[in-house]
Amino acid sequence: DIQMTQSPSSVSASVGDRVTITCRASQGISSWLAWYQQKPGKAPKLLIYAASSLQSGVPSRFSGSGSGTDFTLTISSLQPEDFATYYCQQANSFLPLTFGGGTKVEIK
Amino acid sequence: QVQLQESGPGLVKPSQTLSLTCTVSGGSISSGSYYWSWIRQPAGKGLEWIGRIYTSGSTNYNPSLKSRVTISVDTSKNQFSLKLSSVTAADTAVYYCARGTTMVRGFDYWGQGTLVTVSS
């Protein structure tokens, strides 16, 4: 299995802050990485696919980058509705599909 | 707008079989380059992919669950289903159904999730 390691596991930030979350794959997955946002009691929501493509309807303050084994999700200016848990997922052809452990973005 | 909705028992006894159905509305389950997955999340923990099915009937399962999992599709009802046998307390989780796309390679539509508790 491809292991996906996210860091940090939690981050405290204030509204307006720039927040960066990293995700590392245990082997190269090209650009086949997706990012999700999950709020308590809700299903995950797709934010970014193919490492850097913004899903339709997602605000432009969210951006993704990386390829191979190292990826980042950046929120350029944190908004109140962005406090949530974020997951990365390897979407290469390697099975099983796997997710990172999650990063909780909390209010500072 | 595509919508997915899970249904099935919320309580299953140990050693029995967990059965869930996902009903897809707002579009045909057979159209487009999609696959249909089950994903679960134990309380307070991360996401685990269980498996997927294409409308051709082709399936892939997580090896950690493969011996106990069956995913099937009923295109006439626009539904796909999950069966997980010989359940234990470790299978207690919120179960989500989701649509994956071969173009985007992510899960772009999700059901709201259903909590399944394994307990006697």
Coordinates of C-alpha atoms in Angstrom, one line a residue:
Chain A
D1 CA 0.0 0.0 0.0
I2 CA 1.0 3.6 -0.6
Q3 CA 1.2 5.3 2.8
M4 CA 0.1 9.0 2.9
T5 CA 1.6 11.0 5.7
Q6 CA 0.2 14.4 6.5
S7 CA 1.7 17.1 8.6
P8 CA 1.0 18.7 10.9
S9 CA -1.8 16.7 12.5
S10 CA -3.3 19.9 13.7
V11 CA -2.7 23.6 13.3
S12 CA -4.0 26.6 15.2
A13 CA -4.5 29.7 13.1
S14 CA -6.4 32.9 13.0
V15 CA -8.7 34.3 10.4
G16 CA -6.6 35.9 7.6
D17 CA -3.6 33.6 8.2
R18 CA -1.9 31.7 5.5
V19 CA -2.0 28.0 6.2
T20 CA 0.0 25.2 4.6
I21 CA -0.5 21.5 5.0
T22 CA 1.9 18.9 3.6
C23 CA 1.3 15.4 2.4
R24 CA 4.0 12.9 1.6
A25 CA 3.5 9.7 -0.3
S26 CA 5.6 6.6 0.4
Q27 CA 6.3 6.2 -3.3
G28 CA 5.8 8.4 -6.3
I29 CA 2.3 9.0 -7.5
S30 CA 3.0 11.6 -10.2
S31 CA 0.4 14.3 -9.8
W32 CA -2.4 12.0 -8.8
L33 CA -3.3 13.6 -5.5
A34 CA -6.6 14.9 -4.2
W35 CA -7.4 17.1 -1.2
Y36 CA -10.7 17.1 0.8
Q37 CA -12.2 19.3 3.5
Q38 CA -14.4 17.6 6.1
K39 CA -16.5 19.4 8.7
P40 CA -17.9 17.7 11.8
G41 CA -20.8 15.4 10.9
K42 CA -20.4 16.0 7.2
A43 CA -19.0 14.1 4.3
P44 CA -15.7 15.1 2.8
K45 CA -15.7 17.7 0.1
L46 CA -13.3 17.6 -2.9
L47 CA -11.2 20.7 -3.0
I48 CA -8.3 19.9 -5.3
Y49 CA -7.6 17.1 -7.8
A50 CA -4.6 16.2 -9.8
A51 CA -2.5 18.0 -7.2
S52 CA -3.2 21.5 -8.3
S53 CA -6.6 21.7 -10.1
L54 CA -9.3 23.5 -8.2
Q55 CA -12.6 21.7 -8.1
S56 CA -15.6 23.7 -9.5
G57 CA -17.1 26.0 -6.9
V58 CA -14.1 25.9 -4.5
P59 CA -12.8 29.4 -3.5
S60 CA -9.5 30.4 -5.1
R61 CA -7.9 30.9 -1.7
F62 CA -7.3 27.2 -1.8
S63 CA -4.4 26.0 -3.9
G64 CA -2.4 22.8 -4.3
S65 CA 1.1 22.0 -5.5
G66 CA 3.6 19.2 -5.8
S67 CA 4.3 16.0 -7.7
G68 CA 6.0 12.7 -7.1
T69 CA 6.0 12.2 -3.3
D70 CA 5.6 15.7 -1.8
F71 CA 2.5 17.8 -1.9
T72 CA 1.1 20.9 -0.3
L73 CA -2.4 22.4 0.3
T74 CA -2.3 26.2 0.9
I75 CA -5.1 28.4 2.2
S76 CA -4.0 31.9 1.4
S77 CA -6.2 33.7 3.8
L78 CA -8.1 31.6 6.3
Q79 CA -11.8 32.3 6.6
P80 CA -14.1 31.3 9.4
E81 CA -15.7 28.6 7.3
D82 CA -12.3 27.0 6.6
F83 CA -11.9 25.6 10.1
A84 CA -12.2 21.9 9.4
T85 CA -10.1 18.7 8.9
Y86 CA -8.3 18.3 5.6
Y87 CA -7.3 15.0 4.0
C88 CA -5.1 14.1 1.1
Q89 CA -5.7 11.0 -1.0
Q90 CA -3.5 9.2 -3.5
A91 CA -5.4 8.8 -6.7
N92 CA -2.8 6.9 -8.7
S93 CA -3.6 3.6 -10.3
F94 CA -2.0 1.9 -7.3
L95 CA -4.6 0.1 -5.2
P96 CA -5.8 0.4 -2.5
L97 CA -6.7 4.1 -2.7
T98 CA -5.4 5.6 0.5
F99 CA -5.9 8.7 2.5
G100 CA -3.7 10.7 4.8
G101 CA -4.4 10.8 8.5
G102 CA -5.9 14.3 8.4
T103 CA -4.9 17.8 9.5
K104 CA -7.3 19.6 11.8
V105 CA -7.3 23.4 11.3
E106 CA -8.4 25.0 14.6
I107 CA -9.1 28.5 15.7
K108 CA -6.2 30.1 17.5
Chain B
Q1 CA -27.1 17.7 -9.4
V2 CA -26.0 14.2 -8.6
Q3 CA -26.9 13.0 -5.1
L4 CA -26.0 9.9 -3.3
Q5 CA -27.9 8.4 -0.3
E6 CA -26.9 5.5 1.9
S7 CA -29.5 3.2 3.4
G8 CA -29.4 0.1 5.6
P9 CA -29.5 -1.1 9.2
G10 CA -27.7 1.1 11.7
L11 CA -27.1 -1.8 14.1
V12 CA -25.5 -5.2 13.1
K13 CA -24.7 -8.0 15.5
P14 CA -21.2 -9.4 15.6
S15 CA -20.4 -12.2 13.1
Q16 CA -23.3 -11.1 10.9
T17 CA -23.3 -9.3 7.5
L18 CA -23.5 -5.6 7.2
S19 CA -25.5 -4.6 4.1
L20 CA -25.8 -1.1 2.8
T21 CA -27.2 0.4 -0.4
C22 CA -26.4 3.7 -2.1
T23 CA -29.1 5.2 -4.3
V24 CA -27.9 7.6 -7.0
S25 CA -30.2 10.4 -8.2
G26 CA -29.8 13.3 -10.6
G27 CA -28.0 11.2 -13.1
S28 CA -27.6 7.7 -14.5
I29 CA -25.2 5.5 -12.6
S30 CA -24.2 4.0 -16.0
S31 CA -23.3 7.3 -17.7
G32 CA -19.8 8.8 -17.9
S33 CA -16.4 7.6 -16.8
Y34 CA -17.2 7.0 -13.2
Y35 CA -16.7 4.4 -10.5
W36 CA -18.7 3.9 -7.4
S37 CA -17.0 3.5 -4.0
W38 CA -17.6 2.7 -0.4
I39 CA -15.4 4.5 2.2
R40 CA -15.7 4.3 6.0
Q41 CA -14.6 6.4 8.9
P42 CA -14.5 5.2 12.5
A43 CA -15.5 7.8 15.1
G44 CA -12.7 10.3 15.5
K45 CA -10.5 8.6 12.9
G46 CA -9.5 8.9 9.3
L47 CA -10.9 7.6 6.0
E48 CA -10.5 4.1 4.8
W49 CA -11.4 3.1 1.2
I50 CA -13.3 -0.2 1.1
G51 CA -13.6 -0.8 -2.6
R52 CA -15.2 0.3 -5.9
I53 CA -17.3 -1.0 -8.7
Y54 CA -17.6 0.1 -12.3
T55 CA -21.0 -0.2 -14.0
S56 CA -19.4 -2.9 -16.2
G57 CA -19.4 -4.9 -13.0
S58 CA -15.6 -4.8 -12.5
T59 CA -14.6 -4.5 -8.8
N60 CA -11.6 -3.6 -6.8
Y61 CA -11.3 -4.1 -3.0
N62 CA -9.0 -3.1 -0.3
P63 CA -6.9 -6.1 0.5
S64 CA -7.4 -5.5 4.2
L65 CA -11.1 -6.3 3.7
K66 CA -11.1 -8.3 0.5
S67 CA -12.1 -11.6 2.0
R68 CA -15.2 -10.1 3.6
V69 CA -16.4 -7.5 1.1
T70 CA -18.7 -7.7 -1.9
I71 CA -19.8 -4.6 -3.9
S72 CA -22.5 -5.0 -6.5
V73 CA -24.4 -2.7 -8.8
D74 CA -28.0 -2.6 -10.0
T75 CA -28.2 -0.2 -12.9
S76 CA -31.9 -0.7 -13.3
K77 CA -32.4 0.8 -9.8
N78 CA -29.5 3.3 -10.1
Q79 CA -28.0 1.7 -7.0
F80 CA -24.9 0.0 -5.8
S81 CA -24.5 -2.0 -2.6
L82 CA -22.0 -3.1 0.0
K83 CA -21.9 -6.4 1.9
L84 CA -19.3 -6.9 4.7
S85 CA -19.4 -10.3 6.3
S86 CA -18.3 -11.5 9.7
V87 CA -18.4 -8.1 11.3
T88 CA -16.8 -7.2 14.6
A89 CA -16.8 -4.1 16.7
A90 CA -13.8 -2.9 14.6
D91 CA -16.2 -2.4 11.7
T92 CA -18.3 0.2 13.6
A93 CA -18.0 3.4 11.5
V94 CA -19.7 5.9 9.4
Y95 CA -20.0 4.4 5.9
Y96 CA -20.0 6.7 2.9
C97 CA -20.8 6.0 -0.7
A98 CA -19.0 8.2 -3.2
R99 CA -18.5 8.7 -6.9
G100 CA -15.1 8.6 -8.3
T101 CA -14.1 9.9 -11.7
T102 CA -11.4 8.5 -14.0
M103 CA -10.8 12.1 -15.3
V104 CA -10.5 13.9 -12.0
R105 CA -9.4 10.8 -10.0
G106 CA -11.0 12.0 -6.9
F107 CA -14.3 11.5 -5.2
D108 CA -16.5 14.4 -6.4
Y109 CA -19.9 13.4 -4.9
W110 CA -20.5 11.8 -1.5
G111 CA -23.5 10.5 0.4
Q112 CA -24.1 12.0 3.8
G113 CA -22.9 8.9 5.5
T114 CA -24.6 6.4 7.7
L115 CA -23.4 5.2 11.1
V116 CA -23.3 1.4 11.4
T117 CA -22.7 0.1 14.9
V118 CA -21.7 -3.5 15.5
S119 CA -22.9 -4.7 18.8
S120 CA -24.9 -7.5 20.4

